[in-house]
PDB file of C-alpha atoms and ligand atoms in Angstrom:
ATOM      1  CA  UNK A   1      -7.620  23.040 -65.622  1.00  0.00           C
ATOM      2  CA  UNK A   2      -4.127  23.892 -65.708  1.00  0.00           C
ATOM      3  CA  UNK A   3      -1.628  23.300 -63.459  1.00  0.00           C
ATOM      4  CA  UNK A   4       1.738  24.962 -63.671  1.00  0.00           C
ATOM      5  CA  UNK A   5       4.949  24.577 -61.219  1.00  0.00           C
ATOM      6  CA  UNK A   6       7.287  27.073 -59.755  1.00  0.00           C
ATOM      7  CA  UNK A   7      10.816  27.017 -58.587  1.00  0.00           C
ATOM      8  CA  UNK A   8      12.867  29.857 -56.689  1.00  0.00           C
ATOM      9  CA  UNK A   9      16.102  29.970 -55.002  1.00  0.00           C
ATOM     10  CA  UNK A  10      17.710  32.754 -53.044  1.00  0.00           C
ATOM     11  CA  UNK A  11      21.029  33.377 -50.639  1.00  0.00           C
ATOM     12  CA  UNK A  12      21.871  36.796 -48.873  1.00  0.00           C
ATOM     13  CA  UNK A  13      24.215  37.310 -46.942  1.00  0.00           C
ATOM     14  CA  UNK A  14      24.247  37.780 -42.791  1.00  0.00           C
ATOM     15  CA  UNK A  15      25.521  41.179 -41.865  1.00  0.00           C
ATOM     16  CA  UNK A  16      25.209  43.256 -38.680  1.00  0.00           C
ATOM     17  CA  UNK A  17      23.200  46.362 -38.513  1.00  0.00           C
ATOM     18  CA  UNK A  18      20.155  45.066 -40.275  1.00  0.00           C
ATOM     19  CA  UNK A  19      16.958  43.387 -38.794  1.00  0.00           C
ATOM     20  CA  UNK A  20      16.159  39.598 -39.762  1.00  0.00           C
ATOM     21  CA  UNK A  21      12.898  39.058 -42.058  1.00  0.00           C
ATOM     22  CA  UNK A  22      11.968  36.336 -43.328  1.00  0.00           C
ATOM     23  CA  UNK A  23       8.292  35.141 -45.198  1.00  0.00           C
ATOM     24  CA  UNK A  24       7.866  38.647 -43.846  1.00  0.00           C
ATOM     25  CA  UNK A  25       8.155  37.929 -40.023  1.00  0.00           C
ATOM     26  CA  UNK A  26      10.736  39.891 -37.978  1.00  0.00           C
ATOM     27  CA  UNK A  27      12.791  37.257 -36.340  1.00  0.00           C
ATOM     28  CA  UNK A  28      15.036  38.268 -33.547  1.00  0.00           C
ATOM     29  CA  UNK A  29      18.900  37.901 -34.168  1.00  0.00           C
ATOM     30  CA  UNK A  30      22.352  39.765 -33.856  1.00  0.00           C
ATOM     31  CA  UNK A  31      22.519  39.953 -37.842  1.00  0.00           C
ATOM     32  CA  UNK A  32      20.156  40.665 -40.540  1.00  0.00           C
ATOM     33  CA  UNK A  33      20.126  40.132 -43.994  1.00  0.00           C
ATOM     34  CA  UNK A  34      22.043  42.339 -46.836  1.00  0.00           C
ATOM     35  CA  UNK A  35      20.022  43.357 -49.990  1.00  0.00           C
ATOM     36  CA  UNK A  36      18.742  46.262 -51.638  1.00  0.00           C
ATOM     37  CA  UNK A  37      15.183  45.405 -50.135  1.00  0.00           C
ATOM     38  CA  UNK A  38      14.765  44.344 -46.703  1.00  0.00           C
ATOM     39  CA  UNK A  39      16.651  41.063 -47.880  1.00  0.00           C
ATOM     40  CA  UNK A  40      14.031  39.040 -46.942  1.00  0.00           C
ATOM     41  CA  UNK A  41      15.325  35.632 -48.544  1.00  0.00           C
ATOM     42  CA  UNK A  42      12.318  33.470 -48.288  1.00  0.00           C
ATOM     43  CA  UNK A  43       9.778  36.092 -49.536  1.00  0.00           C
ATOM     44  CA  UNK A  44      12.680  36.277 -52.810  1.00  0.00           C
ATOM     45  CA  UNK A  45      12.744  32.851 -53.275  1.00  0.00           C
ATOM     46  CA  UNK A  46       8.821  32.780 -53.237  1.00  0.00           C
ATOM     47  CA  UNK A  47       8.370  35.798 -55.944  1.00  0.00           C
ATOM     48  CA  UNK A  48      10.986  33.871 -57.971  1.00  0.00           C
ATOM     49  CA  UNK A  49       8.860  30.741 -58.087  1.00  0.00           C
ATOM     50  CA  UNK A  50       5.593  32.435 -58.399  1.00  0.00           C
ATOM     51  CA  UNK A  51       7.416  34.107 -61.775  1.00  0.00           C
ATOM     52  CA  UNK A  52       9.234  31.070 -62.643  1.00  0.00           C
ATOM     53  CA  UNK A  53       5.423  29.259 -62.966  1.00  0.00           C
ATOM     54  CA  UNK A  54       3.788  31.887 -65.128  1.00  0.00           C
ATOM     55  CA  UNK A  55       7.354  31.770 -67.167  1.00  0.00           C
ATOM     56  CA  UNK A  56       7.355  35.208 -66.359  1.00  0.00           C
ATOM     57  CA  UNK A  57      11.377  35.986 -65.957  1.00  0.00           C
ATOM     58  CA  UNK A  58      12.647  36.649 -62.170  1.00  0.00           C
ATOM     59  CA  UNK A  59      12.440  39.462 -59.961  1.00  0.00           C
ATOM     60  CA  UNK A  60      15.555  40.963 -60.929  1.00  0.00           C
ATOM     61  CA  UNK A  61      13.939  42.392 -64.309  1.00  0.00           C
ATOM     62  CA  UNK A  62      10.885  44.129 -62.214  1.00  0.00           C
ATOM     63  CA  UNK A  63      12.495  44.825 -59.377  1.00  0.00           C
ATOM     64  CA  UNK A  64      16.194  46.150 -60.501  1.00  0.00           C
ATOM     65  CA  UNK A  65      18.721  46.592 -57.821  1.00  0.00           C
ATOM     66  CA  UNK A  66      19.605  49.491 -59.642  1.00  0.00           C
ATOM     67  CA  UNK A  67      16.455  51.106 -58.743  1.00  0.00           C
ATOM     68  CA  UNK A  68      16.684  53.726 -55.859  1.00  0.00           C
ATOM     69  CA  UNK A  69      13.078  53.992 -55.347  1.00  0.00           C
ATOM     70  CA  UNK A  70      12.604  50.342 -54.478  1.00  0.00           C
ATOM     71  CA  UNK A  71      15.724  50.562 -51.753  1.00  0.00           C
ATOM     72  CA  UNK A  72      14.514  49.343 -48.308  1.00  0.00           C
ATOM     73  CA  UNK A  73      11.259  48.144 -49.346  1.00  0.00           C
ATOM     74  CA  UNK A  74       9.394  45.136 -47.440  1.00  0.00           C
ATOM     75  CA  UNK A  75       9.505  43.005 -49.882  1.00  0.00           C
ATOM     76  CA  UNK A  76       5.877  41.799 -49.311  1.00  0.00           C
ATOM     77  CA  UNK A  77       5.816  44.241 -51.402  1.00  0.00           C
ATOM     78  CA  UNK A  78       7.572  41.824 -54.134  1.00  0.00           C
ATOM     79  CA  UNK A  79       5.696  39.303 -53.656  1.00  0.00           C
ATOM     80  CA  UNK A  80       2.376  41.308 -53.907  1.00  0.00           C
ATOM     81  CA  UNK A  81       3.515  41.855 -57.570  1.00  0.00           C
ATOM     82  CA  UNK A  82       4.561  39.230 -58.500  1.00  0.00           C
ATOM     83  CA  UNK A  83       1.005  37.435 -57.812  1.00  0.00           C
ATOM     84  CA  UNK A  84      -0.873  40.300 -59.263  1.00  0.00           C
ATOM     85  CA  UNK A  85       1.648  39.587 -62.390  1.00  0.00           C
ATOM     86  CA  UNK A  86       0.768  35.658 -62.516  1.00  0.00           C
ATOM     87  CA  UNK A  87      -3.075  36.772 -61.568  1.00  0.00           C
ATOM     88  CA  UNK A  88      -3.101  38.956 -64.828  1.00  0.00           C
ATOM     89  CA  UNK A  89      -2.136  35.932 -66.977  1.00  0.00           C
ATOM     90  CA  UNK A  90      -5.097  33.619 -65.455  1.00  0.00           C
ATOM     91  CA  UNK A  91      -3.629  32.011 -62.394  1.00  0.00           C
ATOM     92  CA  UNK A  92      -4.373  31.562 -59.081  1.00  0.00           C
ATOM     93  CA  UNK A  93      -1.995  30.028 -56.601  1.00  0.00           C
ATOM     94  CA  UNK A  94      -2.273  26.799 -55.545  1.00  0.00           C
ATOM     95  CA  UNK A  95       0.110  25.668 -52.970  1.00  0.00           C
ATOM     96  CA  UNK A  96       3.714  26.658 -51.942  1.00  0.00           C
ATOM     97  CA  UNK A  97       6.555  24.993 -50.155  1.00  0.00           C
ATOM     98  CA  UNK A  98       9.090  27.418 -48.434  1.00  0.00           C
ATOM     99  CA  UNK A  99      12.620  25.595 -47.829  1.00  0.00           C
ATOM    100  CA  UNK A 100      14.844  28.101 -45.475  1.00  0.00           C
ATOM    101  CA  UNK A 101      18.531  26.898 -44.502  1.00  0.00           C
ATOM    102  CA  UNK A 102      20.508  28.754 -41.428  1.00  0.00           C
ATOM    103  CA  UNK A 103      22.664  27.442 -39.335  1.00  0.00           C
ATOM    104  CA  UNK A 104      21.562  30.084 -36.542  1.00  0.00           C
ATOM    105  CA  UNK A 105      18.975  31.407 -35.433  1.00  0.00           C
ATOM    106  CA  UNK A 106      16.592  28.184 -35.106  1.00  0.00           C
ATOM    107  CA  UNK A 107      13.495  28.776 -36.832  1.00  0.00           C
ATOM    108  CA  UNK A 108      10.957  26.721 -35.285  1.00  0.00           C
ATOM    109  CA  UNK A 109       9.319  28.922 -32.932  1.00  0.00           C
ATOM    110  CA  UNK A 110       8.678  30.812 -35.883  1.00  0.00           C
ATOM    111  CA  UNK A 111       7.026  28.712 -38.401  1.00  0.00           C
ATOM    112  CA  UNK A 112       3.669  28.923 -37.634  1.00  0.00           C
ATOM    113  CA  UNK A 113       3.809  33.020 -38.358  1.00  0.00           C
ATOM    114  CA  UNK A 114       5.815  32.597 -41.292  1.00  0.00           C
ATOM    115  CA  UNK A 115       2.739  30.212 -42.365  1.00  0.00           C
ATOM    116  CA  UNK A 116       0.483  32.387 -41.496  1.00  0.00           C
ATOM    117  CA  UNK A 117       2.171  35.250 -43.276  1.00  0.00           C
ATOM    118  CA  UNK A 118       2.495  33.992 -46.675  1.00  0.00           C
ATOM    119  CA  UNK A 119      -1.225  32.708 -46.609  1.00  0.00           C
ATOM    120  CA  UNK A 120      -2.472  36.278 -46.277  1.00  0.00           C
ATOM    121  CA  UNK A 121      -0.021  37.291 -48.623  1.00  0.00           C
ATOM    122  CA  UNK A 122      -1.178  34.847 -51.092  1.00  0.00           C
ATOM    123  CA  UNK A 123      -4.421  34.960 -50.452  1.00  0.00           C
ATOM    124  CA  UNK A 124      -4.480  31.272 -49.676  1.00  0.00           C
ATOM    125  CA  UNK A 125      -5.831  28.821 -47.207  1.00  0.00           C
ATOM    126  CA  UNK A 126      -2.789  28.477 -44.351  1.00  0.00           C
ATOM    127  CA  UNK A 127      -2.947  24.384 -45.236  1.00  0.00           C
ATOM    128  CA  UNK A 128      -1.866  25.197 -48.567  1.00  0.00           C
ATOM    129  CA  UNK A 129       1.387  27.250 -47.372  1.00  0.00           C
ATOM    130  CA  UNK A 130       4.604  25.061 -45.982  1.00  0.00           C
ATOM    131  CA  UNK A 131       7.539  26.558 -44.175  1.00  0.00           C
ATOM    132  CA  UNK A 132      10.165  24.138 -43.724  1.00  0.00           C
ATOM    133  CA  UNK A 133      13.666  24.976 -41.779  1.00  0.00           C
ATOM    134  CA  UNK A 134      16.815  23.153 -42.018  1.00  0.00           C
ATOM    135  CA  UNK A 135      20.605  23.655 -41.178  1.00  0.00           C
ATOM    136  CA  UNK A 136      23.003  23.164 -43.039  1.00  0.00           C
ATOM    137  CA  UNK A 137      25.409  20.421 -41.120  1.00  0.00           C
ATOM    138  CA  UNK A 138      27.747  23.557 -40.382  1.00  0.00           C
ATOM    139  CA  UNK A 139      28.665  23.385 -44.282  1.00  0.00           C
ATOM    140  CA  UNK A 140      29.567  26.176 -46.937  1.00  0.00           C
ATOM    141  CA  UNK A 141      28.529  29.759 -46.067  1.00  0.00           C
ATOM    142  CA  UNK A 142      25.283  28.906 -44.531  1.00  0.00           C
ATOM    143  CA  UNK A 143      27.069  26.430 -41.982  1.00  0.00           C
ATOM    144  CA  UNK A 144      29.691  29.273 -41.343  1.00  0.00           C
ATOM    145  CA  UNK A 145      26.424  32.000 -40.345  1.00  0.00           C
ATOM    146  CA  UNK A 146      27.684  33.796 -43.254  1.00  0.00           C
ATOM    147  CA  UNK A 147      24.230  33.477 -45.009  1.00  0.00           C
ATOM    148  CA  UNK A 148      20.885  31.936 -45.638  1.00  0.00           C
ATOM    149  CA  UNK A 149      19.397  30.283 -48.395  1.00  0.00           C
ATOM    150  CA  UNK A 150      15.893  29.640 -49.349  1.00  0.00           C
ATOM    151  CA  UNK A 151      13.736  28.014 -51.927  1.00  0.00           C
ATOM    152  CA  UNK A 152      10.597  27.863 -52.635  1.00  0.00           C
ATOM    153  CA  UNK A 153       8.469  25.637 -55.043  1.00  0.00           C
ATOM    154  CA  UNK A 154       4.625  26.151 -55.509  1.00  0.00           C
ATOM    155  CA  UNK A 155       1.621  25.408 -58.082  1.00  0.00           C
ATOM    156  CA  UNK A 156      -0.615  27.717 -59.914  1.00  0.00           C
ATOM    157  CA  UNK A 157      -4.124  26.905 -61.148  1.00  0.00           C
ATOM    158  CA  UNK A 158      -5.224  28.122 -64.417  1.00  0.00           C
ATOM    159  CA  UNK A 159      -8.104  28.283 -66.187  1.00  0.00           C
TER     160      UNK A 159
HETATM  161 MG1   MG B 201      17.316  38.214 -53.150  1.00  0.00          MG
END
């Protein structure tokens, strides 16, 4: 059996006139999150890591900002590809642990969707899917509710 590990790491910024997502749950707020997709940072950081593990680049070079027809998209979407990329090569996931950092809004109340979320996404058992939420001490852009970062870490099983 091998085992093989994943890192990802993500910031957007926080901008009005968008809607919040993140692991794919709306969440509500006064600002949303800028990107060419629906900016969901978490489910970014996630794809990252899944690609990351099968050494498989980063998002960026299937998933070009430069791309019109992928403007807007959910970006469940991303992270759909991204596993059916590291399933092609042999793996299968086997646990993930979701880091998100905002200063506002309090994610708590939220975490048990989020879980929830990225299991079904996944395909995975909810036990093998954490969602952890931290602030950031009112440092850097994050502290200032200019932004939010996540990262994500996670195993795949091979053959
Ligand atoms: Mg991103």
């Amino acid at each position: 059996m091998k085992i093989r590990i994943g890192f990802g790491e993500d910031i957007h910024r926080l901008v009005s006139g968008r809607k919040l997502f993140l692991c794919g749950i709306p969440v509500p707020f006064d600002l949303g999150l800028l990107g060419h997709s629906d900016g969901d940072v978490a489910l970014h950081a996630l794809s990252d890591a899944l690609l990351g593990a099968a050494a498989l680049g980063d998002i960026g070079k299937y998933f070009p900002p430069s791309d019109p027809s992928t403007e807007g998209i959910s970006s469940a979407l991303i992270v759909k590809k991204c596993l059916s990329l590291v399933e092609s090569k042999g793996y299968k996931v086997g646990n993930v642990d979701i880091n998100i950092v905002t200063e506002e809004p309090h994610l708590q109340p939220f975490i048990g969707k989020m879980r929830e979320s990225v299991a079904m996404m996944l395909g995975v058992d909810i036990d093998s899917v954490s969602v952890k939420a931290m602030t950031n001490e009112g440092l850097d852009a994050v502290g200032k509710e200019t932004a939010i970062r996540a990262t994500a870490s996670l195993t795949l099983i091979g053959e």
